[in-house]
PDB file of C-alpha atoms in Angstrom:
ATOM      1  CA  UNK A   1      -0.013   0.001  -0.029  1.00 76.00           C
ATOM      2  CA  UNK A   2       1.987   2.984  -1.342  1.00 91.00           C
ATOM      3  CA  UNK A   3       1.336   6.639  -0.571  1.00 95.00           C
ATOM      4  CA  UNK A   4      -0.257   8.422  -3.384  1.00 96.00           C
ATOM      5  CA  UNK A   5       1.344  11.273  -5.217  1.00 94.00           C
ATOM      6  CA  UNK A   6      -0.023  14.875  -4.992  1.00 93.00           C
ATOM      7  CA  UNK A   7      -1.666  14.693  -8.462  1.00 95.00           C
ATOM      8  CA  UNK A   8      -3.504  11.430  -7.796  1.00 95.00           C
ATOM      9  CA  UNK A   9      -4.658  12.760  -4.437  1.00 96.00           C
ATOM     10  CA  UNK A  10      -6.047  15.890  -6.067  1.00 95.00           C
ATOM     11  CA  UNK A  11      -7.744  13.873  -8.795  1.00 96.00           C
ATOM     12  CA  UNK A  12      -9.432  11.333  -6.377  1.00 96.00           C
ATOM     13  CA  UNK A  13     -10.355  14.151  -3.846  1.00 96.00           C
ATOM     14  CA  UNK A  14     -12.317  15.952  -6.605  1.00 96.00           C
ATOM     15  CA  UNK A  15     -14.454  12.801  -7.092  1.00 94.00           C
ATOM     16  CA  UNK A  16     -15.412  12.612  -3.337  1.00 95.00           C
ATOM     17  CA  UNK A  17     -18.403  14.483  -1.789  1.00 88.00           C
ATOM     18  CA  UNK A  18     -17.717  16.908   1.038  1.00 92.00           C
ATOM     19  CA  UNK A  19     -14.143  15.734   1.938  1.00 97.00           C
ATOM     20  CA  UNK A  20     -11.236  17.984   2.343  1.00 97.00           C
ATOM     21  CA  UNK A  21      -7.489  17.211   2.736  1.00 97.00           C
ATOM     22  CA  UNK A  22      -6.049  18.292   6.124  1.00 96.00           C
ATOM     23  CA  UNK A  23      -2.285  17.503   6.127  1.00 94.00           C
ATOM     24  CA  UNK A  24      -1.976  13.711   5.618  1.00 95.00           C
ATOM     25  CA  UNK A  25      -5.639  12.989   6.215  1.00 98.00           C
ATOM     26  CA  UNK A  26      -9.005  13.078   4.537  1.00 98.00           C
ATOM     27  CA  UNK A  27     -11.663  14.827   6.746  1.00 98.00           C
ATOM     28  CA  UNK A  28     -15.373  15.071   6.418  1.00 98.00           C
ATOM     29  CA  UNK A  29     -17.938  16.452   8.682  1.00 98.00           C
ATOM     30  CA  UNK A  30     -21.375  14.815   8.534  1.00 97.00           C
ATOM     31  CA  UNK A  31     -24.355  16.621  10.133  1.00 97.00           C
ATOM     32  CA  UNK A  32     -27.301  14.626  11.568  1.00 97.00           C
ATOM     33  CA  UNK A  33     -30.466  15.689  13.223  1.00 96.00           C
ATOM     34  CA  UNK A  34     -29.128  15.171  16.752  1.00 98.00           C
ATOM     35  CA  UNK A  35     -26.862  13.208  18.964  1.00 98.00           C
ATOM     36  CA  UNK A  36     -28.520   9.898  18.251  1.00 98.00           C
ATOM     37  CA  UNK A  37     -28.268  10.631  14.569  1.00 98.00           C
ATOM     38  CA  UNK A  38     -24.488  10.955  14.973  1.00 98.00           C
ATOM     39  CA  UNK A  39     -24.340   7.651  16.903  1.00 98.00           C
ATOM     40  CA  UNK A  40     -26.276   5.933  14.165  1.00 98.00           C
ATOM     41  CA  UNK A  41     -23.904   7.280  11.537  1.00 98.00           C
ATOM     42  CA  UNK A  42     -21.057   5.837  13.438  1.00 98.00           C
ATOM     43  CA  UNK A  43     -22.856   2.547  13.618  1.00 98.00           C
ATOM     44  CA  UNK A  44     -23.197   2.524   9.868  1.00 98.00           C
ATOM     45  CA  UNK A  45     -19.531   3.221   9.403  1.00 98.00           C
ATOM     46  CA  UNK A  46     -18.305   0.576  11.772  1.00 98.00           C
ATOM     47  CA  UNK A  47     -19.131  -2.515   9.531  1.00 98.00           C
ATOM     48  CA  UNK A  48     -17.530  -0.818   6.615  1.00 98.00           C
ATOM     49  CA  UNK A  49     -14.371  -0.139   8.543  1.00 98.00           C
ATOM     50  CA  UNK A  50     -14.315  -3.661   9.819  1.00 98.00           C
ATOM     51  CA  UNK A  51     -14.840  -5.149   6.390  1.00 98.00           C
ATOM     52  CA  UNK A  52     -11.937  -3.077   5.025  1.00 97.00           C
ATOM     53  CA  UNK A  53      -9.695  -3.612   8.120  1.00 97.00           C
ATOM     54  CA  UNK A  54      -9.272   0.167   7.889  1.00 98.00           C
ATOM     55  CA  UNK A  55     -10.571   2.414  10.630  1.00 98.00           C
ATOM     56  CA  UNK A  56     -11.236   6.117  10.651  1.00 98.00           C
ATOM     57  CA  UNK A  57     -11.115   8.432  13.615  1.00 98.00           C
ATOM     58  CA  UNK A  58     -14.710   9.419  14.508  1.00 98.00           C
ATOM     59  CA  UNK A  59     -15.497  12.424  16.651  1.00 98.00           C
ATOM     60  CA  UNK A  60     -19.107  12.940  17.736  1.00 98.00           C
ATOM     61  CA  UNK A  61     -20.131  16.444  18.911  1.00 98.00           C
ATOM     62  CA  UNK A  62     -23.906  16.588  19.234  1.00 98.00           C
ATOM     63  CA  UNK A  63     -25.304  16.590  15.646  1.00 98.00           C
ATOM     64  CA  UNK A  64     -21.960  16.280  13.922  1.00 98.00           C
ATOM     65  CA  UNK A  65     -19.476  13.468  13.224  1.00 98.00           C
ATOM     66  CA  UNK A  66     -16.140  14.387  12.011  1.00 98.00           C
ATOM     67  CA  UNK A  67     -14.479  11.545  10.072  1.00 98.00           C
ATOM     68  CA  UNK A  68     -10.744  11.493   9.703  1.00 98.00           C
ATOM     69  CA  UNK A  69      -8.988   8.913   7.477  1.00 98.00           C
ATOM     70  CA  UNK A  70      -5.308   8.242   6.932  1.00 97.00           C
ATOM     71  CA  UNK A  71      -2.945   5.424   6.733  1.00 96.00           C
ATOM     72  CA  UNK A  72      -0.755   5.694   9.742  1.00 93.00           C
ATOM     73  CA  UNK A  73       1.695   2.780   8.653  1.00 93.00           C
ATOM     74  CA  UNK A  74       2.435   4.784   5.535  1.00 94.00           C
ATOM     75  CA  UNK A  75       2.435   8.266   7.148  1.00 93.00           C
ATOM     76  CA  UNK A  76       0.120   9.539   4.310  1.00 94.00           C
ATOM     77  CA  UNK A  77      -2.808   8.945   2.019  1.00 98.00           C
ATOM     78  CA  UNK A  78      -3.202   5.623   0.132  1.00 97.00           C
ATOM     79  CA  UNK A  79      -5.735   4.061  -2.169  1.00 97.00           C
ATOM     80  CA  UNK A  80      -7.302   2.440   0.921  1.00 97.00           C
ATOM     81  CA  UNK A  81      -7.977   5.856   2.373  1.00 98.00           C
ATOM     82  CA  UNK A  82      -9.943   6.992  -0.725  1.00 98.00           C
ATOM     83  CA  UNK A  83     -11.703   3.630  -0.977  1.00 98.00           C
ATOM     84  CA  UNK A  84     -12.992   3.975   2.662  1.00 98.00           C
ATOM     85  CA  UNK A  85     -14.055   7.673   1.982  1.00 98.00           C
ATOM     86  CA  UNK A  86     -15.939   6.513  -1.149  1.00 97.00           C
ATOM     87  CA  UNK A  87     -17.746   3.762   0.796  1.00 97.00           C
ATOM     88  CA  UNK A  88     -18.621   6.263   3.568  1.00 97.00           C
ATOM     89  CA  UNK A  89     -19.998   8.673   0.964  1.00 94.00           C
ATOM     90  CA  UNK A  90     -22.240   5.730  -0.209  1.00 94.00           C
ATOM     91  CA  UNK A  91     -23.737   5.521   3.158  1.00 92.00           C
ATOM     92  CA  UNK A  92     -25.169   9.070   3.360  1.00 77.00           C
TER      93      UNK A  92
ATOM     94  CA  UNK B   1     -27.831  24.829  36.681  1.00 76.00           C
ATOM     95  CA  UNK B   2     -24.978  26.748  38.258  1.00 91.00           C
ATOM     96  CA  UNK B   3     -21.323  26.440  37.603  1.00 95.00           C
ATOM     97  CA  UNK B   4     -19.562  24.733  40.470  1.00 96.00           C
ATOM     98  CA  UNK B   5     -16.872  26.381  42.470  1.00 94.00           C
ATOM     99  CA  UNK B   6     -13.181  25.253  42.482  1.00 93.00           C
ATOM    100  CA  UNK B   7     -13.462  23.423  45.842  1.00 95.00           C
ATOM    101  CA  UNK B   8     -16.547  21.447  44.880  1.00 95.00           C
ATOM    102  CA  UNK B   9     -15.034  20.574  41.579  1.00 96.00           C
ATOM    103  CA  UNK B  10     -11.880  19.192  43.217  1.00 95.00           C
ATOM    104  CA  UNK B  11     -13.992  17.219  45.736  1.00 96.00           C
ATOM    105  CA  UNK B  12     -16.261  15.706  43.125  1.00 96.00           C
ATOM    106  CA  UNK B  13     -13.323  14.980  40.671  1.00 96.00           C
ATOM    107  CA  UNK B  14     -11.595  12.991  43.456  1.00 96.00           C
ATOM    108  CA  UNK B  15     -14.589  10.644  43.634  1.00 94.00           C
ATOM    109  CA  UNK B  16     -14.541   9.926  39.919  1.00 95.00           C
ATOM    110  CA  UNK B  17     -12.540   7.119  38.374  1.00 88.00           C
ATOM    111  CA  UNK B  18     -10.118   7.982  35.602  1.00 92.00           C
ATOM    112  CA  UNK B  19     -11.304  11.500  34.867  1.00 97.00           C
ATOM    113  CA  UNK B  20      -9.220  14.610  34.702  1.00 97.00           C
ATOM    114  CA  UNK B  21     -10.223  18.307  34.450  1.00 97.00           C
ATOM    115  CA  UNK B  22      -9.049  19.920  31.281  1.00 96.00           C
ATOM    116  CA  UNK B  23      -9.951  23.618  31.259  1.00 94.00           C
ATOM    117  CA  UNK B  24     -13.737  23.734  31.688  1.00 95.00           C
ATOM    118  CA  UNK B  25     -14.353  20.047  30.876  1.00 98.00           C
ATOM    119  CA  UNK B  26     -14.133  16.611  32.420  1.00 98.00           C
ATOM    120  CA  UNK B  27     -12.155  14.203  30.241  1.00 98.00           C
ATOM    121  CA  UNK B  28     -11.651  10.474  30.319  1.00 98.00           C
ATOM    122  CA  UNK B  29      -9.999   8.018  27.965  1.00 98.00           C
ATOM    123  CA  UNK B  30     -11.663   4.587  27.786  1.00 97.00           C
ATOM    124  CA  UNK B  31      -9.647   1.851  26.284  1.00 97.00           C
ATOM    125  CA  UNK B  32     -11.315  -1.143  24.698  1.00 97.00           C
ATOM    126  CA  UNK B  33     -10.048  -4.187  22.915  1.00 96.00           C
ATOM    127  CA  UNK B  34     -10.422  -2.706  19.425  1.00 98.00           C
ATOM    128  CA  UNK B  35     -12.339  -0.508  17.181  1.00 98.00           C
ATOM    129  CA  UNK B  36     -15.620  -2.344  17.620  1.00 98.00           C
ATOM    130  CA  UNK B  37     -15.173  -2.273  21.390  1.00 98.00           C
ATOM    131  CA  UNK B  38     -15.031   1.503  21.091  1.00 98.00           C
ATOM    132  CA  UNK B  39     -18.174   1.693  19.004  1.00 98.00           C
ATOM    133  CA  UNK B  40     -19.907  -0.467  21.505  1.00 98.00           C
ATOM    134  CA  UNK B  41     -18.873   1.819  24.430  1.00 98.00           C
ATOM    135  CA  UNK B  42     -20.318   4.782  22.484  1.00 98.00           C
ATOM    136  CA  UNK B  43     -23.573   2.828  22.129  1.00 98.00           C
ATOM    137  CA  UNK B  44     -23.645   2.251  25.832  1.00 98.00           C
ATOM    138  CA  UNK B  45     -23.191   5.900  26.623  1.00 98.00           C
ATOM    139  CA  UNK B  46     -25.903   7.007  24.184  1.00 98.00           C
ATOM    140  CA  UNK B  47     -28.978   6.066  26.138  1.00 98.00           C
ATOM    141  CA  UNK B  48     -27.523   7.574  29.349  1.00 98.00           C
ATOM    142  CA  UNK B  49     -26.797  10.800  27.495  1.00 98.00           C
ATOM    143  CA  UNK B  50     -30.295  10.814  26.010  1.00 98.00           C
ATOM    144  CA  UNK B  51     -31.908  10.083  29.444  1.00 98.00           C
ATOM    145  CA  UNK B  52     -30.056  12.962  30.954  1.00 97.00           C
ATOM    146  CA  UNK B  53     -30.569  15.315  28.026  1.00 97.00           C
ATOM    147  CA  UNK B  54     -26.789  15.958  28.346  1.00 97.00           C
ATOM    148  CA  UNK B  55     -24.413  14.932  25.618  1.00 98.00           C
ATOM    149  CA  UNK B  56     -20.657  14.384  25.887  1.00 98.00           C
ATOM    150  CA  UNK B  57     -18.334  14.825  22.938  1.00 98.00           C
ATOM    151  CA  UNK B  58     -17.028  11.298  22.069  1.00 98.00           C
ATOM    152  CA  UNK B  59     -13.903  10.720  19.974  1.00 98.00           C
ATOM    153  CA  UNK B  60     -13.040   7.244  18.653  1.00 98.00           C
ATOM    154  CA  UNK B  61      -9.539   6.347  17.768  1.00 98.00           C
ATOM    155  CA  UNK B  62      -9.234   2.663  17.182  1.00 98.00           C
ATOM    156  CA  UNK B  63      -9.317   1.133  20.681  1.00 98.00           C
ATOM    157  CA  UNK B  64      -9.869   4.309  22.615  1.00 98.00           C
ATOM    158  CA  UNK B  65     -12.793   6.638  23.241  1.00 98.00           C
ATOM    159  CA  UNK B  66     -12.100  10.079  24.601  1.00 98.00           C
ATOM    160  CA  UNK B  67     -15.154  11.392  26.475  1.00 98.00           C
ATOM    161  CA  UNK B  68     -15.368  15.123  27.108  1.00 98.00           C
ATOM    162  CA  UNK B  69     -18.076  16.643  29.139  1.00 98.00           C
ATOM    163  CA  UNK B  70     -18.958  20.251  29.860  1.00 97.00           C
ATOM    164  CA  UNK B  71     -22.067  22.529  30.152  1.00 96.00           C
ATOM    165  CA  UNK B  72     -21.775  24.797  27.252  1.00 92.00           C
ATOM    166  CA  UNK B  73     -24.668  26.946  28.298  1.00 93.00           C
ATOM    167  CA  UNK B  74     -22.848  27.723  31.491  1.00 94.00           C
ATOM    168  CA  UNK B  75     -19.363  27.994  30.133  1.00 93.00           C
ATOM    169  CA  UNK B  76     -18.057  25.572  32.769  1.00 94.00           C
ATOM    170  CA  UNK B  77     -18.577  22.541  35.047  1.00 97.00           C
ATOM    171  CA  UNK B  78     -21.995  21.890  36.740  1.00 97.00           C
ATOM    172  CA  UNK B  79     -23.603  19.164  38.783  1.00 97.00           C
ATOM    173  CA  UNK B  80     -24.952  17.663  35.526  1.00 97.00           C
ATOM    174  CA  UNK B  81     -21.491  17.170  34.227  1.00 98.00           C
ATOM    175  CA  UNK B  82     -20.329  15.174  37.323  1.00 98.00           C
ATOM    176  CA  UNK B  83     -23.610  13.099  37.264  1.00 98.00           C
ATOM    177  CA  UNK B  84     -23.014  12.159  33.669  1.00 98.00           C
ATOM    178  CA  UNK B  85     -19.445  11.220  34.419  1.00 98.00           C
ATOM    179  CA  UNK B  86     -20.593   9.087  37.351  1.00 97.00           C
ATOM    180  CA  UNK B  87     -23.078   7.377  35.253  1.00 97.00           C
ATOM    181  CA  UNK B  88     -20.533   6.713  32.506  1.00 97.00           C
ATOM    182  CA  UNK B  89     -18.239   5.201  35.187  1.00 94.00           C
ATOM    183  CA  UNK B  90     -20.966   2.860  36.263  1.00 94.00           C
ATOM    184  CA  UNK B  91     -20.910   1.490  32.634  1.00 92.00           C
ATOM    185  CA  UNK B  92     -17.352   0.245  32.670  1.00 77.00           C
TER     186      UNK B  92
END
């Protein structure tokens, strides 16, 4: 799993919905109706993350979940990060 | 719901298990076995938070959930924060 180059990162980022690059991570904020909506969104991400063996950081603050994805072992963004982001997009 | 004074905060904090004060918030890190253990812990907190109408910030990073509690409307720590912390302690 190699780190992606800057050009490929830009290209793949442009195809995602609502994600931004923050340093070596992909970040997206998902708004829900309330706290339980946020917990439900986390529960929908969990099986996807388990299936991929790739786990985002998830921060719940009331009606918002901030999803942060990176490949720690590579110290940067890889194909797996974008695939996880795409699968999370498909949930919402 | 009034902000608590420094002395009462210290006294109540000393009765909690694993919490520290960080600025105007109570913070605890809960380790689990893995990512799904963290998601499960969030799901156990959710009904308690709903029951109290008081919602912590919850940050999942693999096997760790960081729980942050404050009373935003008061800009500081109140009785409700400590009650929520005690009820979260009772879960683990």
